[in-house]
Amino acid sequence: LGLCCAPSCYPVPLSSEAGGGERSWILVCWLLVSTQVTLLSMEEDIDTRKINNSFLRDHSYATEADIISTVEFNHTGELLATGDKGGRVVIFQREQESKNQLHRRGEYNVYSTFQSHEPEFDYLKSLEIEEKINKIRWLPQQNAAYFLLSTNDKTVKLWKVSERDKRPEGYNLKDEDGRLRDPATITTLRVPVLRPMDLMVEATPRRVFANAHTYHINSISVNSDYETYMSADDLRINLWNFEITNQSFNIVDIKPANMEELTEVITAAEFHPLHCNTFVYSSSKGTIRLCDMRASALCDRHTKFFEEPEDPSNRSFFSEIISSISDVKFSHSGRYIMTRDYLTVKVWDLNMENRPIETYQVHDYLRSKLCSLYENDCIFDKFECVWNGSDSVIMTGSYNNFFRMFDRNTKRDVTLEASRENSKPRAILKPRKVCVGGKRRKDEISVDSLDFSKKILHTAWHPSENIIAVAATNNLYIFQDKVN
Amino acid sequence: MLGKGVKRKREEEEEEDLTSQDWWLEETTPSPNPEEGASPAPLPPSSLFNLSIFKLHHGLRRGEPDLRHLVLVVNTLRRIQSSMALESSPPEPPCPAPVDPLPVAPDAPLCTSVSALLDDLSHIEGLCDTQTSFSEDIPLSRPPETGLDPGRPAPLGSLELLLEDGLEGLFDDIDTSMYDCELWPNLKTDSGETEDKIQGQGLDVSELDYLMDVLVGTQTL
């Protein structure tokens, strides 16, 4: 990185977990998710690498429908799915590694694109249902095909993504164009054979789970039994079986009998990665409830209740809003949960309910700006957070296209920026710093210069390698680490 | 003052940029960084109250309101309201804040925004006899009712007076289960008093009947 400043005033890059050496991040590829990508990926003979590097730099292709609303690696990290505001899902596949081209590690190319959800109209309420994809969750791979769940505000869909590289030729009753042959003209019989064809990736909706949510779905989570999953909206959580679409079990219901008494909503929910009976859900009041489905059919009474007492010195009118949890994630080990509220990321030990074991300040300099952030609604932004594969580093986004990483072992943190202007392919990312005082150093940026329209809400970390995907509006950045 | 021909240093310029934003800074949060200079001017709670009312109004105007956003704004409103109520109860306020928690000056915008809010709410299905003109009946400068019931979320004072049954109407339209029955519960419970008010205010009852017909009509389909 070429650091020459004293460590106290300049962020230190994360150290590697094993083997020593400093870890720095480089941009692998930058992908623009736009309508043009959708059109081109349908043509099989286009070199998809061209999509990544060429005309996508032209911003005129970008529309609001292209804003990425969710990013998710599959369980092997081979595939990376994005959902956008226009209801589209774009799946990227990792470039095949070869010994001759080690430098191409971590590059992803478009694999499949499909329209998952369409805008709908609720005739009873005279309201349009947005097609925006709120969440995508992959199922573990059990055969040659890939399966994922995608959801908008009201409907969850199970998609099957499969490859076809052979087609049958030599039918008896129809010719190669598909036209039926007159049986009277057939004099001999032949056995159709499978012949190779150009690879075609097709996505088909296998299940549609609809009409189960009155309120907006904010989370979906696949159970470790791989047979069920849950979907959570503002007031209810439903449990589904993948095979059954016409009914679901309601497992959490916090809707008060009198809506006037409504003071709290569900903000996120997730199944335990190992125990199929356990799940957690977070609330707008900054609490997390852990529930055990063996205790009762309706898990209205929690097994554990996680809440940190309010700090009286930081109390303000906005205390509740900034305590509202926007994301909750189990660690891969299942021992910890991580929560994201407006200003911090917290790590909780499942065995300790009265306070988190770790708290990381994401952008505490915003604490004195809460009033203006309330006025422009930025205070309601919902940031997500992710664990790395070994649960040693956590990552979350911020404003000005900044995203932050925290190393739980060394307690070091770094701020990086996802922007085209500041990152050339293969160039090392320079750590950023926001200055809060009056004196601004040369490379620092002042709080008032931050662009609050450029927010990193969605990020993803490869399950086993140091490859991360960062979504900035309609741009998808993929970074990998570069061990010196 | 700067001497003639002396350029200000870059650091000083940036310092000035930072302090120009001070007026938005929170009253209740102490300045964590001593370098920020003089403590910022406090933002009066009544302005926050107005802002929150506007957000509520704006949020409800949307086709399908974001429930989380709505709940957070309402809870913030409650906090501001109870804070303003607490400020008004002591006889001599310690700081030169306005004695009247709802000063006369912001009356006009508050009245306008609340009236506009009510106007919109009256068109939302499920709401009944919202009253359109209150300015003559209820003085907005009247302090909110004291004696907050600890078991119940703090009422929003004047907002609650203007809305029948407080916040019930705000969340009703989101829930589809309300289409089943009890379309006009308020009419049934406060029958005598409410009907007088309706006729007294000149509210168009035929409009209500039309709305009811539409709703009943959709149910039979």
Short mmCIF file of C-alpha atoms in Angstrom, two decimals, chain B:
data_model
loop_
_atom_site.label_atom_id
_atom_site.label_comp_id
_atom_site.label_asym_id
_atom_site.label_seq_id
_atom_site.Cartn_x
_atom_site.Cartn_y
_atom_site.Cartn_z
CA MET B 1 -9.97 40.32 10.57
CA LEU B 2 -7.80 39.37 7.65
CA GLY B 3 -5.16 41.72 6.41
CA LYS B 4 -5.32 43.12 2.93
CA GLY B 5 -4.09 40.71 0.32
CA VAL B 6 -3.64 37.82 2.73
CA LYS B 7 -5.15 34.61 1.51
CA ARG B 8 -7.01 32.51 4.04
CA LYS B 9 -5.43 29.19 4.66
CA ARG B 10 -7.21 26.16 3.29
CA GLU B 11 -7.78 24.68 6.73
CA GLU B 12 -9.59 27.79 7.90
CA GLU B 13 -11.88 27.69 4.90
CA GLU B 14 -12.89 24.15 5.61
CA GLU B 15 -13.48 24.96 9.25
CA GLU B 16 -16.00 27.58 8.20
CA ASP B 17 -17.78 25.11 5.92
CA LEU B 18 -18.26 22.75 8.82
CA THR B 19 -19.72 25.26 11.22
CA SER B 20 -22.26 26.54 8.70
CA GLN B 21 -24.14 23.27 9.10
CA ASP B 22 -24.36 23.62 12.88
CA TRP B 23 -27.93 24.76 13.07
CA TRP B 24 -29.11 21.24 12.23
CA LEU B 25 -27.17 19.70 15.04
CA GLU B 26 -29.04 17.90 17.79
CA GLU B 27 -29.67 19.70 21.02
CA THR B 28 -29.58 16.64 23.17
CA THR B 29 -26.39 15.04 21.83
CA PRO B 30 -23.29 16.52 23.40
CA SER B 31 -20.54 17.39 21.01
CA PRO B 32 -18.13 14.47 21.12
CA ASN B 33 -15.30 16.25 19.41
CA PRO B 34 -13.96 19.32 21.17
CA GLU B 35 -12.49 20.50 17.89
CA GLU B 36 -15.96 21.33 16.62
CA GLY B 37 -15.83 24.61 18.47
CA ALA B 38 -18.79 26.36 20.05
CA SER B 39 -21.80 24.23 20.96
CA PRO B 40 -24.41 24.26 18.20
CA ALA B 41 -27.69 26.12 18.44
CA PRO B 42 -30.45 23.76 19.63
CA LEU B 43 -33.24 22.75 17.27
CA PRO B 44 -36.58 23.42 18.89
CA PRO B 45 -38.66 20.27 19.42
CA SER B 46 -41.62 21.94 17.78
CA SER B 47 -39.75 22.06 14.47
CA LEU B 48 -38.95 18.38 14.79
CA PHE B 49 -42.60 17.81 15.56
CA ASN B 50 -43.63 19.62 12.40
CA LEU B 51 -41.09 17.71 10.38
CA SER B 52 -42.36 14.41 11.76
CA ILE B 53 -45.95 15.34 11.02
CA PHE B 54 -44.91 16.14 7.48
CA LYS B 55 -43.17 12.77 7.19
CA LEU B 56 -46.23 11.01 8.51
CA HIS B 57 -48.39 12.85 6.03
CA HIS B 58 -46.01 12.12 3.20
CA GLY B 59 -45.69 8.48 4.17
CA LEU B 60 -49.43 8.00 4.24
CA ARG B 61 -49.88 9.62 0.86
CA ARG B 62 -47.93 6.80 -0.70
CA GLY B 63 -49.96 3.99 -2.18
CA GLU B 64 -48.79 1.43 0.33
CA PRO B 65 -46.96 3.00 3.27
CA ASP B 66 -43.74 1.52 4.57
CA LEU B 67 -44.84 0.16 7.94
CA ARG B 68 -41.37 0.33 9.49
CA HIS B 69 -40.94 3.94 8.44
CA LEU B 70 -44.39 4.79 9.73
CA VAL B 71 -43.87 3.14 13.10
CA LEU B 72 -40.48 4.78 13.62
CA VAL B 73 -41.82 8.23 12.73
CA VAL B 74 -44.83 7.80 15.00
CA ASN B 75 -42.66 6.64 17.89
CA THR B 76 -40.38 9.62 17.36
CA LEU B 77 -43.42 11.88 17.35
CA ARG B 78 -44.49 10.39 20.66
CA ARG B 79 -41.06 11.07 22.13
CA ILE B 80 -41.13 14.67 20.96
CA GLN B 81 -44.65 15.09 22.22
CA SER B 82 -43.87 13.77 25.68
CA SER B 83 -40.74 15.88 25.79
CA MET B 84 -42.75 18.96 24.90
CA ALA B 85 -45.34 18.02 27.52
CA LEU B 86 -42.65 17.71 30.16
CA GLU B 87 -41.26 21.07 29.19
CA SER B 88 -44.61 22.73 29.62
CA SER B 89 -45.42 21.29 33.06
CA PRO B 90 -42.76 23.04 35.21
CA PRO B 91 -43.88 26.59 36.04
CA GLU B 92 -40.51 28.18 35.32
CA PRO B 93 -38.58 26.58 32.53
CA PRO B 94 -34.85 26.56 33.30
CA CYS B 95 -33.75 27.54 29.80
CA PRO B 96 -35.03 30.27 27.53
CA ALA B 97 -37.03 27.75 25.52
CA PRO B 98 -40.60 28.76 24.65
CA VAL B 99 -42.92 28.27 27.63
CA ASP B 100 -45.79 27.19 25.44
CA PRO B 101 -44.81 23.88 23.86
CA LEU B 102 -46.93 24.75 20.87
CA PRO B 103 -46.08 28.39 20.24
CA VAL B 104 -48.39 30.59 18.28
CA ALA B 105 -45.87 31.25 15.56
CA PRO B 106 -45.81 27.76 14.08
CA ASP B 107 -49.55 27.46 14.48
CA ALA B 108 -50.27 28.22 10.87
CA PRO B 109 -47.97 25.60 9.33
CA LEU B 110 -48.94 23.03 11.97
CA CYS B 111 -52.62 23.66 11.37
CA THR B 112 -52.17 23.52 7.64
CA SER B 113 -50.16 20.32 7.69
CA VAL B 114 -52.51 18.58 10.07
CA SER B 115 -55.53 19.69 8.08
CA ALA B 116 -53.92 18.45 4.92
CA LEU B 117 -53.15 15.20 6.70
CA LEU B 118 -56.75 14.84 7.76
CA ASP B 119 -57.95 15.69 4.30
CA ASP B 120 -55.93 12.83 2.87
CA LEU B 121 -56.84 10.47 5.68
CA SER B 122 -60.52 11.05 5.05
CA HIS B 123 -60.11 9.58 1.60
CA ILE B 124 -58.38 6.48 2.87
CA GLU B 125 -60.70 3.51 3.15
CA GLY B 126 -61.63 2.52 6.64
CA LEU B 127 -61.62 5.97 8.12
CA CYS B 128 -64.92 7.48 8.91
CA ASP B 129 -65.93 10.80 10.27
CA THR B 130 -62.75 12.79 10.16
CA GLN B 131 -63.58 16.35 10.79
CA THR B 132 -62.42 18.80 8.23
CA SER B 133 -62.40 22.12 10.03
CA PHE B 134 -61.20 22.35 13.57
CA SER B 135 -59.46 25.64 13.85
CA GLU B 136 -62.49 27.31 15.34
CA ASP B 137 -63.28 24.59 17.84
CA ILE B 138 -59.97 23.51 19.29
CA PRO B 139 -57.24 26.02 20.06
CA LEU B 140 -53.96 24.53 18.98
CA SER B 141 -52.08 26.35 21.69
CA ARG B 142 -53.81 24.34 24.36
CA PRO B 143 -51.22 22.24 26.12
CA PRO B 144 -51.63 18.50 25.63
CA GLU B 145 -53.39 16.47 28.28
CA THR B 146 -51.20 15.67 31.23
CA GLY B 147 -51.21 12.45 33.14
CA LEU B 148 -49.70 10.13 30.57
CA ASP B 149 -50.99 6.62 30.98
CA PRO B 150 -47.92 4.45 31.40
CA GLY B 151 -49.67 1.39 30.10
CA ARG B 152 -50.61 3.00 26.83
CA PRO B 153 -48.37 4.71 24.33
CA ALA B 154 -48.38 8.47 24.93
CA PRO B 155 -51.09 10.17 22.87
CA LEU B 156 -50.02 12.77 20.41
CA GLY B 157 -51.91 15.57 22.11
CA SER B 158 -53.45 17.89 19.61
CA LEU B 159 -53.03 15.37 16.84
CA GLU B 160 -55.09 12.90 18.80
CA LEU B 161 -57.79 15.44 19.50
CA LEU B 162 -58.14 16.06 15.82
CA LEU B 163 -58.16 12.42 14.84
CA GLU B 164 -60.90 10.23 16.18
CA ASP B 165 -59.46 7.51 18.39
CA GLY B 166 -55.93 8.72 18.08
CA LEU B 167 -53.72 6.73 15.77
CA GLU B 168 -56.12 3.95 14.95
CA GLY B 169 -56.90 5.38 11.57
CA LEU B 170 -53.24 5.64 10.59
CA PHE B 171 -52.63 1.92 10.43
CA ASP B 172 -56.08 0.66 9.58
CA ASP B 173 -55.89 0.90 5.84
CA ILE B 174 -52.78 -1.24 5.64
CA ASP B 175 -54.43 -4.30 7.09
CA THR B 176 -56.70 -6.18 4.71
CA SER B 177 -58.53 -7.88 7.57
CA MET B 178 -60.43 -4.69 8.20
CA TYR B 179 -62.46 -5.33 5.10
CA ASP B 180 -64.27 -8.14 6.86
CA CYS B 181 -66.53 -6.16 9.15
CA GLU B 182 -66.77 -3.19 11.45
CA LEU B 183 -66.26 -0.73 8.68
CA TRP B 184 -67.29 2.22 10.71
CA PRO B 185 -66.63 1.27 14.35
CA ASN B 186 -66.28 4.88 15.42
CA LEU B 187 -69.68 5.73 14.15
CA LYS B 188 -71.19 2.95 16.25
CA THR B 189 -69.38 3.74 19.47
CA ASP B 190 -69.69 7.52 19.49
CA SER B 191 -73.01 7.57 17.75
CA GLY B 192 -74.77 10.46 19.38
CA GLU B 193 -71.95 12.92 19.73
CA THR B 194 -70.39 12.04 16.42
CA GLU B 195 -73.51 12.38 14.38
CA ASP B 196 -74.12 15.80 15.81
CA LYS B 197 -70.62 16.81 14.87
CA ILE B 198 -71.04 15.44 11.39
CA GLN B 199 -74.18 17.37 10.75
CA GLY B 200 -72.85 20.42 12.53
CA GLN B 201 -69.70 20.47 10.43
CA GLY B 202 -71.58 19.94 7.23
CA LEU B 203 -69.68 16.79 6.31
CA ASP B 204 -71.10 15.13 3.28
CA VAL B 205 -72.72 11.99 4.64
CA SER B 206 -73.70 10.90 1.18
CA GLU B 207 -70.00 10.72 0.38
CA LEU B 208 -69.52 8.31 3.25
CA ASP B 209 -72.43 6.23 2.02
CA TYR B 210 -70.89 6.12 -1.41
CA LEU B 211 -67.59 4.92 0.03
CA MET B 212 -69.38 2.25 2.01
CA ASP B 213 -71.21 1.11 -1.10
CA VAL B 214 -67.95 0.83 -2.99
CA LEU B 215 -66.37 -1.23 -0.24
CA VAL B 216 -69.37 -3.46 0.18
CA GLY B 217 -69.56 -3.79 -3.57
CA THR B 218 -65.96 -5.06 -3.78
CA GLN B 219 -66.65 -7.62 -1.12
CA THR B 220 -69.52 -9.17 -2.99
CA LEU B 221 -67.50 -9.53 -6.17
#
